[in-house]
mmCIF file of C-alpha atoms in Angstrom:
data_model
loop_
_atom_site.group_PDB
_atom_site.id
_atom_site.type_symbol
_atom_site.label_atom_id
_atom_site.label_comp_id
_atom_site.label_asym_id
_atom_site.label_seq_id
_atom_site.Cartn_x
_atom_site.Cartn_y
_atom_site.Cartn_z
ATOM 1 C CA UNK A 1 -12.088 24.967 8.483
ATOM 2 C CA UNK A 2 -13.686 23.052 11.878
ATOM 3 C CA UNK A 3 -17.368 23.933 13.000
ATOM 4 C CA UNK A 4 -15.421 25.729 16.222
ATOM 5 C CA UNK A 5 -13.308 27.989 13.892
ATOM 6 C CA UNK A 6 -16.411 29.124 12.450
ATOM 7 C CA UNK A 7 -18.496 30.110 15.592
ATOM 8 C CA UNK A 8 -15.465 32.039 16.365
ATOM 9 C CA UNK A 9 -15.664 34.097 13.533
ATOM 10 C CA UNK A 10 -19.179 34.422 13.816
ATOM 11 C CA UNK A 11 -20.128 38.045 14.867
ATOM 12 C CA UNK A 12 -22.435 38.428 18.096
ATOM 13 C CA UNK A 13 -25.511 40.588 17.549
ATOM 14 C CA UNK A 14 -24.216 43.687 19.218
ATOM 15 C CA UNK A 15 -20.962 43.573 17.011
ATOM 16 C CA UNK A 16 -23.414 43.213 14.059
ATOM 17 C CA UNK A 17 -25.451 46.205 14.333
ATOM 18 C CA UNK A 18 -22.183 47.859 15.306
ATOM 19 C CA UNK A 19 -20.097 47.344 12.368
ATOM 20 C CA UNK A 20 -23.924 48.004 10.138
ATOM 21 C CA UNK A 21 -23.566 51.696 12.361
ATOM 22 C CA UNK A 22 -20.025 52.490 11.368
ATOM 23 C CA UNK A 23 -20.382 51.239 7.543
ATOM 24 C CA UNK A 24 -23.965 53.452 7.769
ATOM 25 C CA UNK A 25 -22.106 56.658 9.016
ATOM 26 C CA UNK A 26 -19.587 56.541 5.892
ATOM 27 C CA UNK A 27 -22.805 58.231 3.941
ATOM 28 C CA UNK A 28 -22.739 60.953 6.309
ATOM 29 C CA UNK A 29 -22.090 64.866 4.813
ATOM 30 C CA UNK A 30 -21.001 66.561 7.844
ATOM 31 C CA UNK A 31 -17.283 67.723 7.546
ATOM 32 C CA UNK A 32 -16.661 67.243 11.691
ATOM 33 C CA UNK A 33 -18.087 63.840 12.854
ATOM 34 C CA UNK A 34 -19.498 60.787 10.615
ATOM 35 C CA UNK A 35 -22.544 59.329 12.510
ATOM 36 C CA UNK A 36 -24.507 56.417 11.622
ATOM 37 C CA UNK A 37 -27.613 55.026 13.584
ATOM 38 C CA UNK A 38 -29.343 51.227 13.302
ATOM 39 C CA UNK A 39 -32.257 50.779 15.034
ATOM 40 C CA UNK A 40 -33.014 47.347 16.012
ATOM 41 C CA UNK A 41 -36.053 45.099 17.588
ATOM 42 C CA UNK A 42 -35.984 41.661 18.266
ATOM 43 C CA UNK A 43 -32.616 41.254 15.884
ATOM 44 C CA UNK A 44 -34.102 42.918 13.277
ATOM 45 C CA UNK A 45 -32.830 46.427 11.653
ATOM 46 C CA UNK A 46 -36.021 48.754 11.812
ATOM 47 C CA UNK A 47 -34.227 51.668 10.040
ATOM 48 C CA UNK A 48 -30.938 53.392 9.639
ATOM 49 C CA UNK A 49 -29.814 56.817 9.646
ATOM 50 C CA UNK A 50 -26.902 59.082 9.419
ATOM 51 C CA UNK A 51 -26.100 62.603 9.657
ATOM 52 C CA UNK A 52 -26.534 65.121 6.901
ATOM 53 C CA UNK A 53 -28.348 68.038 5.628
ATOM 54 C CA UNK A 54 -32.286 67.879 5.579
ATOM 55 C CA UNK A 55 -33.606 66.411 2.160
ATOM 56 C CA UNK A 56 -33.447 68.735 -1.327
ATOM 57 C CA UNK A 57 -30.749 71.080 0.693
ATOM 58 C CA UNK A 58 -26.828 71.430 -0.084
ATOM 59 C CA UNK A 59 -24.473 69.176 1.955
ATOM 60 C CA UNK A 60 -21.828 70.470 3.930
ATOM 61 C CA UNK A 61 -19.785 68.489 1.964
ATOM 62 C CA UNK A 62 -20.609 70.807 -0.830
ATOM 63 C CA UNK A 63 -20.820 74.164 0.674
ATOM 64 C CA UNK A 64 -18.896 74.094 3.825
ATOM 65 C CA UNK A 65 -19.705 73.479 7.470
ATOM 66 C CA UNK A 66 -21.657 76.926 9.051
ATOM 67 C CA UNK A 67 -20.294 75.858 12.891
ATOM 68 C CA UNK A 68 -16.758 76.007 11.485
ATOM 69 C CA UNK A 69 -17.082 79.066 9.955
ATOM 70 C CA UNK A 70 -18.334 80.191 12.831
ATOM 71 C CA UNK A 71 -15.892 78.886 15.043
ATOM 72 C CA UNK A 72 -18.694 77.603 17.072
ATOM 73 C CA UNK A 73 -16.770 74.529 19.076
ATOM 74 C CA UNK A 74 -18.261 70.720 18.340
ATOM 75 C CA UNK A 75 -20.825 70.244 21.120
ATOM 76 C CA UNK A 76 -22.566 73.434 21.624
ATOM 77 C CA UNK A 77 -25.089 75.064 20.005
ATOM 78 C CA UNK A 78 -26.420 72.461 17.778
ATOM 79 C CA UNK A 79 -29.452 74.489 16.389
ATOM 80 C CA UNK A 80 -26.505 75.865 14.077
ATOM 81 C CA UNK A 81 -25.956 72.826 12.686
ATOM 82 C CA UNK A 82 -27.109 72.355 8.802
ATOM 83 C CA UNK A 83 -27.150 68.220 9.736
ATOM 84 C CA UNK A 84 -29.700 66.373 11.041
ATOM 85 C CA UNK A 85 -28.057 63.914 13.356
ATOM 86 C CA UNK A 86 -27.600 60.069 12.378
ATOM 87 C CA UNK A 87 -30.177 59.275 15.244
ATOM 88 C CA UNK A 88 -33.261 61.702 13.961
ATOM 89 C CA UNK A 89 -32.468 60.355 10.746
ATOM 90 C CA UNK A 90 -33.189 57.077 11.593
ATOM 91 C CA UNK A 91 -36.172 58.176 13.995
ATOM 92 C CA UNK A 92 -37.271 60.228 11.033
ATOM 93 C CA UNK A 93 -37.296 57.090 8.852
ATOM 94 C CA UNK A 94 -39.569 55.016 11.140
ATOM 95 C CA UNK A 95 -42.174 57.663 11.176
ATOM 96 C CA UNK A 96 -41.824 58.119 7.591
ATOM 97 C CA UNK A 97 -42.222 54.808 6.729
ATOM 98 C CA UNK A 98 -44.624 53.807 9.505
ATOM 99 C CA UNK A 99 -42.348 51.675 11.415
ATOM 100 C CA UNK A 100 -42.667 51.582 15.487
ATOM 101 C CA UNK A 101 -39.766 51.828 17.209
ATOM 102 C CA UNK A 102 -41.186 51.353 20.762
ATOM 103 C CA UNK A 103 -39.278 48.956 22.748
ATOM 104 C CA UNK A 104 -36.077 49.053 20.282
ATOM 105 C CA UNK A 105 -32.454 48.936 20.481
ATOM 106 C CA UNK A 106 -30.640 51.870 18.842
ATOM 107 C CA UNK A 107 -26.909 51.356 17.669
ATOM 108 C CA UNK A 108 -24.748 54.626 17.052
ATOM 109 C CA UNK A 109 -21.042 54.968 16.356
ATOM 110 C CA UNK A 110 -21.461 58.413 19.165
ATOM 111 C CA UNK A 111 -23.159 58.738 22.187
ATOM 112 C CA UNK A 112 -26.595 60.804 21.484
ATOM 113 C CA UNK A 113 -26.283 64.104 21.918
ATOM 114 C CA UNK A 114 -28.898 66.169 24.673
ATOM 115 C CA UNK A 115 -31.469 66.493 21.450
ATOM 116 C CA UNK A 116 -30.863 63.152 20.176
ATOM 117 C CA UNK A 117 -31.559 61.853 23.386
ATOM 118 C CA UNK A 118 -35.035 63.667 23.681
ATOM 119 C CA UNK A 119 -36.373 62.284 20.538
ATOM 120 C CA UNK A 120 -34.674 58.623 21.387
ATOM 121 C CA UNK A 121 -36.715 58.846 24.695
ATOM 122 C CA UNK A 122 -40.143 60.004 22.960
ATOM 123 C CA UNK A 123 -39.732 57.749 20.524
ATOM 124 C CA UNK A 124 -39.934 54.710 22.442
ATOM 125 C CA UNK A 125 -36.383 53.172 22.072
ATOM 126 C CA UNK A 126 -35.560 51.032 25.448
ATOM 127 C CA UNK A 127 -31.606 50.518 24.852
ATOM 128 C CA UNK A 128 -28.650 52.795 23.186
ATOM 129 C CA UNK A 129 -25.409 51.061 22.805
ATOM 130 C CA UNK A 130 -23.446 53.460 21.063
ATOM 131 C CA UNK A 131 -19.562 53.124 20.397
ATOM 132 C CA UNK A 132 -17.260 56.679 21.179
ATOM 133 C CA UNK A 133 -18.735 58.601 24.022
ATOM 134 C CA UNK A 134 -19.804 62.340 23.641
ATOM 135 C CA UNK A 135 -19.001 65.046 25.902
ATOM 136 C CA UNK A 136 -22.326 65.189 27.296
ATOM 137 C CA UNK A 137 -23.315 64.732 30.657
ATOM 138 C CA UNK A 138 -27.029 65.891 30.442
ATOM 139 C CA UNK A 139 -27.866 63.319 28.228
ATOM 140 C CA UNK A 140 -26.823 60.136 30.535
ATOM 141 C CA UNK A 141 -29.146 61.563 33.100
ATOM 142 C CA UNK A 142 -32.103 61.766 30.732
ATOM 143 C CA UNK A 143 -31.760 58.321 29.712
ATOM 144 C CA UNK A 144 -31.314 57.577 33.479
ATOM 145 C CA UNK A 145 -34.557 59.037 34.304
ATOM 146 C CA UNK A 146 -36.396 57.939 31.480
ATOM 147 C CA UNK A 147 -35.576 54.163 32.546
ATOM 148 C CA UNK A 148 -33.605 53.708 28.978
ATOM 149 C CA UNK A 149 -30.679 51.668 29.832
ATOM 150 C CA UNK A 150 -27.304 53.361 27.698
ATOM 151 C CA UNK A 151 -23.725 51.503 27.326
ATOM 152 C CA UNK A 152 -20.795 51.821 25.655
ATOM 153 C CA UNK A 153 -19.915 49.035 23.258
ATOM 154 C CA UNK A 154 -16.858 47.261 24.013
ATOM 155 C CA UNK A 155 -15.220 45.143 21.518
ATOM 156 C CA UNK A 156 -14.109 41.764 22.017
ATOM 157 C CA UNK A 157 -9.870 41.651 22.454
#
């Protein structure tokens, strides 16, 4: 195999932390959507995180998701939600751990969510590339007015 052929297989940093994301969100417990969450400075993964019930407590995997019994539809009324979402997670971990996450990158397979994007903002994080978009609006506004810059990841043809 030629030095060229290699480079060309070589993943770019974005696709990276994006394919770290999607392989992170296959621990996820929530029966509707399977986050995951890298956050990155300077090339280097700070934490990860995906979604799932709170530490010690039954995962919907086990016992069934609460919004769907519910009916409650995906993207409303999130306080319902047994999960902590992939991003918190991974904010969770920094503070946990001591880790700063000012100025970082954070990688998600789903664009944050309203709350997600709150605790993104306060937490420091400068850049969200995240991978399938979210129906909502609020949050792109947020990060808009906060001065974090948000894009979809688009993968190389």
């Amino acid at each position: 195999m030629s030095d060229e052929s290699l480079n060309d297989e070589r993943l770019t940093a974005d696709e990276y932390f994006v394919e770290i994301a999607t392989t992170v969100a296959k621990r996820a417990t929530c029966l509707r959507n399977k986050v995951g969450a890298v956050i990155v400075r300077d090339n280097r993964i700070l934490t990860t995180g995906y979604n799932g019930a709170p530490r010690g407590l039954a995962h919907c995997l086990d016992i069934g998701c609460i919004r769907k019994q519910q009916n409650i539809p995906s993207g409303t009324m999130h306080e319902k939600c047994r999960a902590v979402h992939a991003e918190q997670n991974a904010i969770i971990q920094a503070a946990v751990h001591g880790v700063q996450t000012s100025g970082a990158t954070l990688y998600c397979t789903h664009q944050p969510c309203i709350l997600c994007t709150k605790m993104i903002i306060n937490a420091g994080i400068k850049h969200v590339i995240y991978v399938n978009p979210y129906p909502d609006p609020d949050s792109m506004g947020f990060f808009e007015e906060a001065g974090v810059t948000i894009e979809q990841y688009q993968p190389k043809i």
